[in-house]
PDB file of C-alpha atoms in Angstrom:
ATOM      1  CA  UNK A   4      14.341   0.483   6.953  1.00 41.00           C
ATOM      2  CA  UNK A   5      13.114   2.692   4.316  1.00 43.00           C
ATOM      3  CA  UNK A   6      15.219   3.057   0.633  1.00 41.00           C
ATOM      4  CA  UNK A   7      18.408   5.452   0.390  1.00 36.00           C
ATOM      5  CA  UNK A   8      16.952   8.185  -1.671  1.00 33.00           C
ATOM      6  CA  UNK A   9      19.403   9.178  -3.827  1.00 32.00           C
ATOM      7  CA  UNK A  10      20.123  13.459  -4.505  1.00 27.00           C
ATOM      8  CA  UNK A  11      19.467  12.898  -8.528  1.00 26.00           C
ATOM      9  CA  UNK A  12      15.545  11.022  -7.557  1.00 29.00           C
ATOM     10  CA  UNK A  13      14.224  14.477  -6.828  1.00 30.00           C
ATOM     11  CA  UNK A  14      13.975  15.333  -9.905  1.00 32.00           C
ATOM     12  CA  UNK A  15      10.007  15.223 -12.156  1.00 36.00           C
ATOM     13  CA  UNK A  16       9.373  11.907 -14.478  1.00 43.00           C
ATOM     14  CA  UNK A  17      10.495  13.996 -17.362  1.00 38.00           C
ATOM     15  CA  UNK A  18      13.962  14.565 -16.251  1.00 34.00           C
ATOM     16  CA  UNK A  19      14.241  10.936 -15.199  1.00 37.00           C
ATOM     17  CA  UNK A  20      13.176   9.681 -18.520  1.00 36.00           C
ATOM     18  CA  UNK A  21       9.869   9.919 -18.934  1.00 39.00           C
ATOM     19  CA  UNK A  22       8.528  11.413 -22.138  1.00 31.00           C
ATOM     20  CA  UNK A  23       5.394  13.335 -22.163  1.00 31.00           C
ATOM     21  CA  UNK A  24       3.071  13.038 -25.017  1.00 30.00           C
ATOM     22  CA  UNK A  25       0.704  15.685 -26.267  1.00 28.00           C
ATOM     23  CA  UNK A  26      -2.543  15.336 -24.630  1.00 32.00           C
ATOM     24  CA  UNK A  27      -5.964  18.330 -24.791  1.00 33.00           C
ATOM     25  CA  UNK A  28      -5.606  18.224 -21.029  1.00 44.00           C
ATOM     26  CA  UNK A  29      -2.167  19.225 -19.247  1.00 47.00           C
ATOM     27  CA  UNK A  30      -2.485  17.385 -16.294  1.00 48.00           C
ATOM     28  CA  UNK A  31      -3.237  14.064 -18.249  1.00 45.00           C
ATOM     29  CA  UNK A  32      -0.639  12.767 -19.866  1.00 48.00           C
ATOM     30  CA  UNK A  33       0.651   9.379 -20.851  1.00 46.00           C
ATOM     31  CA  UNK A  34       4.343   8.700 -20.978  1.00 46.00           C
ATOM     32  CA  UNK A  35       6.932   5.919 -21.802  1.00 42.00           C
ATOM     33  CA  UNK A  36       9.389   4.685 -19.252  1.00 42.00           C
ATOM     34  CA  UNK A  37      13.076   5.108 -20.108  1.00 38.00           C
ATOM     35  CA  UNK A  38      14.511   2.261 -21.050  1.00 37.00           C
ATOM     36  CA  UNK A  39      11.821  -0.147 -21.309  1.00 39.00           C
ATOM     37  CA  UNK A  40       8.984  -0.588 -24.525  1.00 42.00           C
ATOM     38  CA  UNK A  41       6.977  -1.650 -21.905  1.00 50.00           C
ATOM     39  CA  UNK A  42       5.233  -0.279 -19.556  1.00 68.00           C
ATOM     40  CA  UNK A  43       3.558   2.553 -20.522  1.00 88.00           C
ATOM     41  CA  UNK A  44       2.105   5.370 -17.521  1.00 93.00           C
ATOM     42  CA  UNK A  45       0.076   7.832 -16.774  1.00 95.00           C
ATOM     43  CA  UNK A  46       0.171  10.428 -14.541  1.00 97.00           C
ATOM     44  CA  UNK A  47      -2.865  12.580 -13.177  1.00 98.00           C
ATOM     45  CA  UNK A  48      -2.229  15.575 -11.179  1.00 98.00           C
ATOM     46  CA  UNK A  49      -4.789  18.238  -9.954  1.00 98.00           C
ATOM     47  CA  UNK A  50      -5.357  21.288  -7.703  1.00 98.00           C
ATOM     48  CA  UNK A  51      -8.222  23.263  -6.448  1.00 97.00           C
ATOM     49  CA  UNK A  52     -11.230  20.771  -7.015  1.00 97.00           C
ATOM     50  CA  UNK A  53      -9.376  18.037  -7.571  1.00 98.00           C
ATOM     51  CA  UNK A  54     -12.791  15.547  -7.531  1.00 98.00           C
ATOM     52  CA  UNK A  55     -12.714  14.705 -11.355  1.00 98.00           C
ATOM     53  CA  UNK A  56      -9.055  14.120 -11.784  1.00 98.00           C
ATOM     54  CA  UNK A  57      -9.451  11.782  -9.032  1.00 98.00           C
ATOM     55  CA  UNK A  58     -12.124   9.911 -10.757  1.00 98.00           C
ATOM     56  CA  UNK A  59      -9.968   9.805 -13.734  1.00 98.00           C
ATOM     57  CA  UNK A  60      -7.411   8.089 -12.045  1.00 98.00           C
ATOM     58  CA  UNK A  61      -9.591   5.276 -10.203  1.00 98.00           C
ATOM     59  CA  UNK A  62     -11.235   4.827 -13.606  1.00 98.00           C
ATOM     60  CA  UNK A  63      -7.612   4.203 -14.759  1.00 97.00           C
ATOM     61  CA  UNK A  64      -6.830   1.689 -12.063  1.00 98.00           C
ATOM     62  CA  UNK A  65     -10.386  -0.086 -12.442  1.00 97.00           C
ATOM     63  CA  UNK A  66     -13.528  -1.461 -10.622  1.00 97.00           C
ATOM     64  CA  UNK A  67     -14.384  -2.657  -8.681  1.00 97.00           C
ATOM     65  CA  UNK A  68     -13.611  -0.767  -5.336  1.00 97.00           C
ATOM     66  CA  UNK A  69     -12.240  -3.639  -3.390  1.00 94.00           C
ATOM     67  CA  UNK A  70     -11.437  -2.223  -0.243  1.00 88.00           C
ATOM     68  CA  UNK A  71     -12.264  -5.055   2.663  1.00 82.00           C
ATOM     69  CA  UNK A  72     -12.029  -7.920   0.915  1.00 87.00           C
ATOM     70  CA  UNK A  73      -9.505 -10.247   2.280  1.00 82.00           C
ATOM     71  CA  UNK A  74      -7.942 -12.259  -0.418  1.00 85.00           C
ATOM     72  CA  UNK A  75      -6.677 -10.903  -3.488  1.00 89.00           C
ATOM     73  CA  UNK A  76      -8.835 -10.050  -5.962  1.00 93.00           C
ATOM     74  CA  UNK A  77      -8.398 -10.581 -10.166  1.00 94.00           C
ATOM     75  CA  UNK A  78      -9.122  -6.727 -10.531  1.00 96.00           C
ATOM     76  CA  UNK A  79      -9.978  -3.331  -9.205  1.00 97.00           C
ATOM     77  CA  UNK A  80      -8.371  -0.768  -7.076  1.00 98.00           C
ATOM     78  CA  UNK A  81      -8.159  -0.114  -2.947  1.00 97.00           C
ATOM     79  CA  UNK A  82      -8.429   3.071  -1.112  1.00 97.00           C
ATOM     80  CA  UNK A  83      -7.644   4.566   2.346  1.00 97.00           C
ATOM     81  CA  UNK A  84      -9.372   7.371   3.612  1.00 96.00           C
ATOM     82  CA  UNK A  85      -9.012   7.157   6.854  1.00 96.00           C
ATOM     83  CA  UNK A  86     -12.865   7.671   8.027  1.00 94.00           C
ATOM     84  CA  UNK A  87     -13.609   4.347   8.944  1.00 90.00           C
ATOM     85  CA  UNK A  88     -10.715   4.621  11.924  1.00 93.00           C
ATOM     86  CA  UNK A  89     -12.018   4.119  15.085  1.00 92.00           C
ATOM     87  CA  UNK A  90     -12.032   6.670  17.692  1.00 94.00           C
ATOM     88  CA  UNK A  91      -9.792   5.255  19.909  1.00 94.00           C
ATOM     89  CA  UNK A  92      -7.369   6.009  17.323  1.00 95.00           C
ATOM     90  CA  UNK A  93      -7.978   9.166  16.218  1.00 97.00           C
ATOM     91  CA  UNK A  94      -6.536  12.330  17.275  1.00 97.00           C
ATOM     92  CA  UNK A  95      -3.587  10.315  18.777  1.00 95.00           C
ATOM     93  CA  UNK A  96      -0.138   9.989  17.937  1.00 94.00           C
ATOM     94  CA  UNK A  97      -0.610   6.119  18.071  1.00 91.00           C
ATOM     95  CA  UNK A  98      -2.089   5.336  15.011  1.00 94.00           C
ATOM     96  CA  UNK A  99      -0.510   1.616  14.071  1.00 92.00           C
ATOM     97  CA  UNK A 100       1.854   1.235  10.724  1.00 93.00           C
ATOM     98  CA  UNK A 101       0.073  -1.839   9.855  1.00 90.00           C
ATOM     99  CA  UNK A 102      -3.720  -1.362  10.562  1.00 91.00           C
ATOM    100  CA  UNK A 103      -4.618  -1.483   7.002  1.00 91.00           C
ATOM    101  CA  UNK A 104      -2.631  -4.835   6.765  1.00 89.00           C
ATOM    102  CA  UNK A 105      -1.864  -6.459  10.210  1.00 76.00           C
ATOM    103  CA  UNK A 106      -1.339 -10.170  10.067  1.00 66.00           C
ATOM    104  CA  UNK A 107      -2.929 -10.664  13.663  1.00 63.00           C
ATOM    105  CA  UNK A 108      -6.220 -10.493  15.381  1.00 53.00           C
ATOM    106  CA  UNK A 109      -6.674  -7.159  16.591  1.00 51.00           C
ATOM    107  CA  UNK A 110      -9.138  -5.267  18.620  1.00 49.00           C
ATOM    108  CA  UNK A 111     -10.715  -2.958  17.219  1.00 50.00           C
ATOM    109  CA  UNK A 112     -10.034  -5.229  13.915  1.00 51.00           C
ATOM    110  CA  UNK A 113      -7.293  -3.990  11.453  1.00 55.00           C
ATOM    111  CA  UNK A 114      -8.595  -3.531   7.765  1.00 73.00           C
ATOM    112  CA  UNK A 115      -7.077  -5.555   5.256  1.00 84.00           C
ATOM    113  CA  UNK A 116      -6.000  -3.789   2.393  1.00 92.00           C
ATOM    114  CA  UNK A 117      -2.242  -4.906   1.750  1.00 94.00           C
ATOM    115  CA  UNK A 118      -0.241  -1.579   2.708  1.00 96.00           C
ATOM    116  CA  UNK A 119       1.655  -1.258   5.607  1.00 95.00           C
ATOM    117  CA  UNK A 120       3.380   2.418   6.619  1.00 96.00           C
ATOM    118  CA  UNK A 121       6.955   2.738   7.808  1.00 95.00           C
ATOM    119  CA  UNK A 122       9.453   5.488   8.942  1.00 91.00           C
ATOM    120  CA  UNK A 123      13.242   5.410   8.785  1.00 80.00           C
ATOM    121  CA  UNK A 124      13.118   6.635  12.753  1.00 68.00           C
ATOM    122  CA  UNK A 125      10.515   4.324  13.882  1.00 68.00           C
ATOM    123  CA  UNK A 126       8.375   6.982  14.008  1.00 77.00           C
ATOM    124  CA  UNK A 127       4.722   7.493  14.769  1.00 90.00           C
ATOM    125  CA  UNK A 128       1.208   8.167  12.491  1.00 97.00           C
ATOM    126  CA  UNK A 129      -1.641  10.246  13.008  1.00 97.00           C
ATOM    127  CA  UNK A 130      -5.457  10.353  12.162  1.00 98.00           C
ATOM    128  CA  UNK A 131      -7.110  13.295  12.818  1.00 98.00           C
ATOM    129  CA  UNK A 132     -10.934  14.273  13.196  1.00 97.00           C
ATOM    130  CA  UNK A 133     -10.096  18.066  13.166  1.00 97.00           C
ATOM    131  CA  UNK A 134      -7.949  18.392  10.593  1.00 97.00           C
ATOM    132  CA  UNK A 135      -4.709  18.483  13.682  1.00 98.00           C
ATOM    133  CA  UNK A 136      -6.269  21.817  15.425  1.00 97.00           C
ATOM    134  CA  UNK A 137      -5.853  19.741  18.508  1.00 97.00           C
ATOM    135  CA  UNK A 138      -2.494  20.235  17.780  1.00 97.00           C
ATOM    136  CA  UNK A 139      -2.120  23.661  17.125  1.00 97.00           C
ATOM    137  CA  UNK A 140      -5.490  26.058  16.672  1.00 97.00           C
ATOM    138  CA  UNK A 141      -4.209  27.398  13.223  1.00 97.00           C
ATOM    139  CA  UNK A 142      -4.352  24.208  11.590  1.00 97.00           C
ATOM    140  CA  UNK A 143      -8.075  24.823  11.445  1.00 94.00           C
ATOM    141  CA  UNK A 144      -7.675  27.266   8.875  1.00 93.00           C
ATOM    142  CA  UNK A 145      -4.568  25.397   6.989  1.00 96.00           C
ATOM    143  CA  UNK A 146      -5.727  22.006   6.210  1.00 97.00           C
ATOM    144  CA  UNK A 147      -9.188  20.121   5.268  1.00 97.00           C
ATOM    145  CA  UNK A 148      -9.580  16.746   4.344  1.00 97.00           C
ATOM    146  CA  UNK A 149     -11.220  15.365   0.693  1.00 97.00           C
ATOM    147  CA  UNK A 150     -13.022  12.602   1.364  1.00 93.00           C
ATOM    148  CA  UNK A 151     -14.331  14.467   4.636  1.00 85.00           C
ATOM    149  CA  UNK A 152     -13.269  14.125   7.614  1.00 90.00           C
ATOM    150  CA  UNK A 153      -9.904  12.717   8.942  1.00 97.00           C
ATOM    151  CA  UNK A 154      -6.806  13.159   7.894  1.00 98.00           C
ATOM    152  CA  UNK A 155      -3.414  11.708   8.226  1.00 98.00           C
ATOM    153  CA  UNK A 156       0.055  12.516   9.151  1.00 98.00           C
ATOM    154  CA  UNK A 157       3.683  11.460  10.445  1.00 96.00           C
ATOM    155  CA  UNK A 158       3.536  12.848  13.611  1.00 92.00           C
ATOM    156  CA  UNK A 159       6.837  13.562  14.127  1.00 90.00           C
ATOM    157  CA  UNK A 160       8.164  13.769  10.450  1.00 93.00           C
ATOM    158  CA  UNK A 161       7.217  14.721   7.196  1.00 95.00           C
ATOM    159  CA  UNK A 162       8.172  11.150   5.275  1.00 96.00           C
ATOM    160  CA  UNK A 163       7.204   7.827   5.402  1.00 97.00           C
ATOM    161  CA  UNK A 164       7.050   5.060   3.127  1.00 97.00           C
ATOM    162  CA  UNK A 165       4.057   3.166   1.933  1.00 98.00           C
ATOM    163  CA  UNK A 166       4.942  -0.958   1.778  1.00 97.00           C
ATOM    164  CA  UNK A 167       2.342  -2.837  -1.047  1.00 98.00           C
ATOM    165  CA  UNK A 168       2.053  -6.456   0.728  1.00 95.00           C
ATOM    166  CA  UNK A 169      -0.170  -9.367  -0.221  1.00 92.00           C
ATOM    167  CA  UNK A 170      -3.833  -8.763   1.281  1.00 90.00           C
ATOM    168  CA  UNK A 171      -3.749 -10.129   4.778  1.00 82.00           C
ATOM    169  CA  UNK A 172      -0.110 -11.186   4.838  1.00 85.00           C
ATOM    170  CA  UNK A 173       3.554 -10.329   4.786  1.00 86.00           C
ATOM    171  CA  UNK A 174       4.038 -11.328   1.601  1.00 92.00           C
ATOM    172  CA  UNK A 175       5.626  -8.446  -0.882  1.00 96.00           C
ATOM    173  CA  UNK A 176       3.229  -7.424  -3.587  1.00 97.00           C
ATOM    174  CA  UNK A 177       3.540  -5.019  -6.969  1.00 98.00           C
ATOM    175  CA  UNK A 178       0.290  -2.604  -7.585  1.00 98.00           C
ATOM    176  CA  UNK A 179      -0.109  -0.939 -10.889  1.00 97.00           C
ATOM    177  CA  UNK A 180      -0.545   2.545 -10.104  1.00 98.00           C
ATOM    178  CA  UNK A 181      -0.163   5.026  -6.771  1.00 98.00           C
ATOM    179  CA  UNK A 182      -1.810   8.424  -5.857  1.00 98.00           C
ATOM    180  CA  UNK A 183      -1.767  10.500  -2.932  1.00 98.00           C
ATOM    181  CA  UNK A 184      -4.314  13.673  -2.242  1.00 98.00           C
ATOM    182  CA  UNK A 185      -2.644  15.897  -0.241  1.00 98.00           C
ATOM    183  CA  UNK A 186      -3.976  19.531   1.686  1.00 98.00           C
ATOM    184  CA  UNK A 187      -2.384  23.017   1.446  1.00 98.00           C
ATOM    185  CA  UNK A 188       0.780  22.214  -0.855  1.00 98.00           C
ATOM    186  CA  UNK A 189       1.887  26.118  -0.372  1.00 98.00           C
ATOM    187  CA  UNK A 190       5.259  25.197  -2.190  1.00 97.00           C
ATOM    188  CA  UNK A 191       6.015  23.515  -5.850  1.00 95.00           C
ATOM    189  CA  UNK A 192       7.644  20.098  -4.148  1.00 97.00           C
ATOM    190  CA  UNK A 193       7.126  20.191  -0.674  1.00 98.00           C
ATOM    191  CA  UNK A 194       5.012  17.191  -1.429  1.00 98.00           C
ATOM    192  CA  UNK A 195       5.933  14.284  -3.295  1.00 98.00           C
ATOM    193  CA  UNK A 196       5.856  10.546  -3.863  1.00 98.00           C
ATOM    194  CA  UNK A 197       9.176   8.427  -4.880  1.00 98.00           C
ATOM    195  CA  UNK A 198       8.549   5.287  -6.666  1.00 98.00           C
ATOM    196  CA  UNK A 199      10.053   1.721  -6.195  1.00 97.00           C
ATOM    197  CA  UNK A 200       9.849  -1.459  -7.815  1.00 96.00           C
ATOM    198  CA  UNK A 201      11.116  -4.614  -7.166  1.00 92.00           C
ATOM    199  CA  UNK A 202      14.816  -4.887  -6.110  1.00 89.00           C
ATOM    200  CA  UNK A 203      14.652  -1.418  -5.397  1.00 91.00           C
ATOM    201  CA  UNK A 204      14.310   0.138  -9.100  1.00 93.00           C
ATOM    202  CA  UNK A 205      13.964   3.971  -9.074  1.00 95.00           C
ATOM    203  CA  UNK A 206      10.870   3.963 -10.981  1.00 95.00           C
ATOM    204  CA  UNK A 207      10.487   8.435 -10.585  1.00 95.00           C
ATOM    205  CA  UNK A 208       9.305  10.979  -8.688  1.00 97.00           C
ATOM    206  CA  UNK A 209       5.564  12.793  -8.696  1.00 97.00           C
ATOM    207  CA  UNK A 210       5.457  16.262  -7.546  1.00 98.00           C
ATOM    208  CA  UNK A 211       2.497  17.216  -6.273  1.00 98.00           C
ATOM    209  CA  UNK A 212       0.896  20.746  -7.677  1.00 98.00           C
ATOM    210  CA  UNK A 213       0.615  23.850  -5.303  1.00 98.00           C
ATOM    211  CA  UNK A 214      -2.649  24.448  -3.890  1.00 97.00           C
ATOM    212  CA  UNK A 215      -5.124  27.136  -6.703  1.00 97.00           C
ATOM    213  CA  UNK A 216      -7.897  28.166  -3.924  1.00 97.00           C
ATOM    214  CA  UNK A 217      -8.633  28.008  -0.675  1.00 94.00           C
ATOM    215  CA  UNK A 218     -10.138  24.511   0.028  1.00 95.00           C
ATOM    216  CA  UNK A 219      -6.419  23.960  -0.536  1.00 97.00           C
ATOM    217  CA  UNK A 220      -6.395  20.155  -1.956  1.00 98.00           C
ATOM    218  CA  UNK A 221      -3.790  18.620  -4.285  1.00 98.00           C
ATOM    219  CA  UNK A 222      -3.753  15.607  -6.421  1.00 98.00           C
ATOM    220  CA  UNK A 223      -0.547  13.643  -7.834  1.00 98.00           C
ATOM    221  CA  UNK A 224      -1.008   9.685  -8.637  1.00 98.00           C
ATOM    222  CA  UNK A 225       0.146   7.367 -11.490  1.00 98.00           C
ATOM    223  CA  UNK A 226      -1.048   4.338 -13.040  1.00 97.00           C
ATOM    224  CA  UNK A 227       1.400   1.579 -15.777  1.00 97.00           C
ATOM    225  CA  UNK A 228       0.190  -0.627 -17.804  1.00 92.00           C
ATOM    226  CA  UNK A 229       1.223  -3.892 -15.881  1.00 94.00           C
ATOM    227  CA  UNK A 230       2.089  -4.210 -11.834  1.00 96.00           C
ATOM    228  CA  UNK A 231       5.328  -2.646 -11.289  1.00 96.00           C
ATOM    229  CA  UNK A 232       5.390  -0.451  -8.165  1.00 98.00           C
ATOM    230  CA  UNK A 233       6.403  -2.618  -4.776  1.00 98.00           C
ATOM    231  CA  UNK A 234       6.799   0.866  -2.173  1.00 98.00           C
ATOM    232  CA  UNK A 235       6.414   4.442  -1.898  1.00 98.00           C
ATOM    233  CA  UNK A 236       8.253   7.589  -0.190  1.00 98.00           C
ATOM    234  CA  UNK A 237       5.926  10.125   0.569  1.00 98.00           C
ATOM    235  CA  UNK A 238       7.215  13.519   1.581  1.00 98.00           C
ATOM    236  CA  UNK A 239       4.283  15.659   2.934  1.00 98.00           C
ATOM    237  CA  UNK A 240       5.490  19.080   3.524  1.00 98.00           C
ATOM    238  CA  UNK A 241       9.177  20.569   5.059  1.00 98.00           C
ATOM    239  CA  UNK A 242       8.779  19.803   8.792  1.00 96.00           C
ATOM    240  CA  UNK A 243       6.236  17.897  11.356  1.00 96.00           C
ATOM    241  CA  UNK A 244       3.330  19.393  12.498  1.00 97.00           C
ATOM    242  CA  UNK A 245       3.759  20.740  16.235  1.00 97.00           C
ATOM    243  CA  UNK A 246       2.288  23.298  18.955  1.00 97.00           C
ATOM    244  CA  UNK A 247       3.513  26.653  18.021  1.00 97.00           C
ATOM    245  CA  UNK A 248       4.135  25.525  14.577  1.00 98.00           C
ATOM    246  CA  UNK A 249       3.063  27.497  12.171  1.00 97.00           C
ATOM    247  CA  UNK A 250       2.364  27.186   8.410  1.00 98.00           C
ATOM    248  CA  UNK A 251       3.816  29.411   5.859  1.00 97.00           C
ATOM    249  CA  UNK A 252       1.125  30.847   5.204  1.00 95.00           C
ATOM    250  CA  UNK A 253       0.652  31.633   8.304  1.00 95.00           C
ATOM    251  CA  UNK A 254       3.993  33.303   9.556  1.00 95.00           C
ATOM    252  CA  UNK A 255       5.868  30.057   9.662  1.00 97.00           C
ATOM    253  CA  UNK A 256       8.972  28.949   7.849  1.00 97.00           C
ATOM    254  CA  UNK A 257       7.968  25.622   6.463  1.00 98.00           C
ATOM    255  CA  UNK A 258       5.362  24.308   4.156  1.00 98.00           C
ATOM    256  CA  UNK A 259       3.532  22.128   6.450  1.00 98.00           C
ATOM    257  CA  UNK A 260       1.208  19.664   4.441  1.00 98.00           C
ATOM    258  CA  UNK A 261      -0.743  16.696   5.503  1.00 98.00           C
ATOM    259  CA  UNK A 262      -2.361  13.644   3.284  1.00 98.00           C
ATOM    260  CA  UNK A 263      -6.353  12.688   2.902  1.00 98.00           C
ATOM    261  CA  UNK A 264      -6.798   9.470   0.623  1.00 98.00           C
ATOM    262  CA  UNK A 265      -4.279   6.992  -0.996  1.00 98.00           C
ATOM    263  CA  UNK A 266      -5.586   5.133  -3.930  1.00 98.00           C
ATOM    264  CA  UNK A 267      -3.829   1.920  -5.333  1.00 98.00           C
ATOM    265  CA  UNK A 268      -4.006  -0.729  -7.543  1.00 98.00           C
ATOM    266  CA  UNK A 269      -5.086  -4.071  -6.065  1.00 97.00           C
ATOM    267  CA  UNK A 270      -1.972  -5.798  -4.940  1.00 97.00           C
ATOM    268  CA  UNK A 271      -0.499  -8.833  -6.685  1.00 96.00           C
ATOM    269  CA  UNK A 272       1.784 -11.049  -4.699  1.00 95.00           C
ATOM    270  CA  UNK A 273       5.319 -11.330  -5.730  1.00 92.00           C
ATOM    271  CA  UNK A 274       5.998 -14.908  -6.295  1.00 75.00           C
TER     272      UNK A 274
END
């Protein structure tokens, strides 16, 4: 089961604590958490080309780019960006929770990269190849994916959470920083990320910024000082993408948003 969200978590870092200090550039800023001398975080957010905040942030998280590997490493950062899923998988409302951390053989083989997704309705995931105009023609026009070409989804929600487990096993695991590019945030909020640590500490909320042009991309991630995040809620968009369905922007009623990569700290087991 996913975490009770609590009314007063959807709120920025600022109002939950967090103290912004002056920084030349708005969307980097480094902030003390409320309560606690230590850690320290920062948070990166971006819209419109989005490609050098997101380079500041995997700077912030490290090298190397561990991806793959199947143990834990001492350092570095993983990614998802849902290219290398096979076709069988793609444009299907079947995509498996756990492929980037399933314990068992699996055919085509499951990637190990210690995050496993989860919905509070058992729900289902997505990948997409055309950006989900196999779903509904407009999409075409709505979203487009970063790191080209698939994108991902709840396909029948808008939330999920992200679970940080030990690489290649069940084992619970803490990352140091989370961030989440999403496509055509129309609305300030619609897409989000709620942070957890361990016992279930509200750790804040990132909002992600509306989209400035018409590739449409947004950026949102942050990065402490020390392991502390165990899970994530995601919120991508107001409702689940559907035939007839419609975008805002395009006549509909609801922000509709989907997700391109996630980029975490390397997991460290929980002992």
């Amino acid at each position: 089961m996913m975490h009770s969200i609590p009314t007063i978590l959807a709120v920025s870092l600022t109002a939950l604590g967090f103290t912004a200090r002056a920084h030349s550039d708005k969307d980097y800023q480094e902030r003390p958490v409320h309560g606690m001398s230590n850690p320290k975080s920062t948070v990166i957010t971006a819209s419109g080309d989005i490609t050098r905040k997101v380079e500041m942030f995997q700077a912030a998280l490290g090298d190397p780019l561990n991806n793959d590997e199947p143990y834990q490493q001492p350092a570095g950062r993983r990614e998802i960006n849902w290219d290398g899923v096979p076709t069988n998988l793609t444009d299907t409302p079947h995509f498996p929770g756990d492929f980037f951390n399933s314990f068992e053989l699996a055919d085509p083989p499951a990637r190990k990269r210690g995050a496993a997704f989860f919905t509070d309705e058992g729900g289902t995931f997505e990948v997409s190849g055309d950006d989900f105009a196999h779903v509904d023609p407009s999409y075409s026009q709505e979203f487009h994916a970063f790191s080209k070409r698939k994108t991902f989804t709840v396909s029948d929600g808008n939330t999920l959470e992200v679970r940080f487990q030990a690489v290649g096993a069940p084992t619970p695991a803490l990352v140091k920083g989370f961030g989440v590019v999403f496509s055509d945030v129309d609305k300030e909020g619609s897409a989000r990320i709620e942070l957890f640590g361990n016992d279930g500490l509200e750790l804040g909320t990132l909002t992600a910024p509306r989209r400035a042009d018409k590739q449409g991309l947004s950026f949102v991630g942050v990065v402490f000082d020390t392991p502390i995040i165990t899970s994530a809620r995601i919120t991508s968009g107001e409702a689940a993408l559907g035939p007839g369905v419609k975008d805002v922007s395009s006549g509909g009623t609801k922000d509709l948003v989907v997700m391109d990569d996630f980029i975490y700290g390397e997991t460290r087991a929980m002992e």
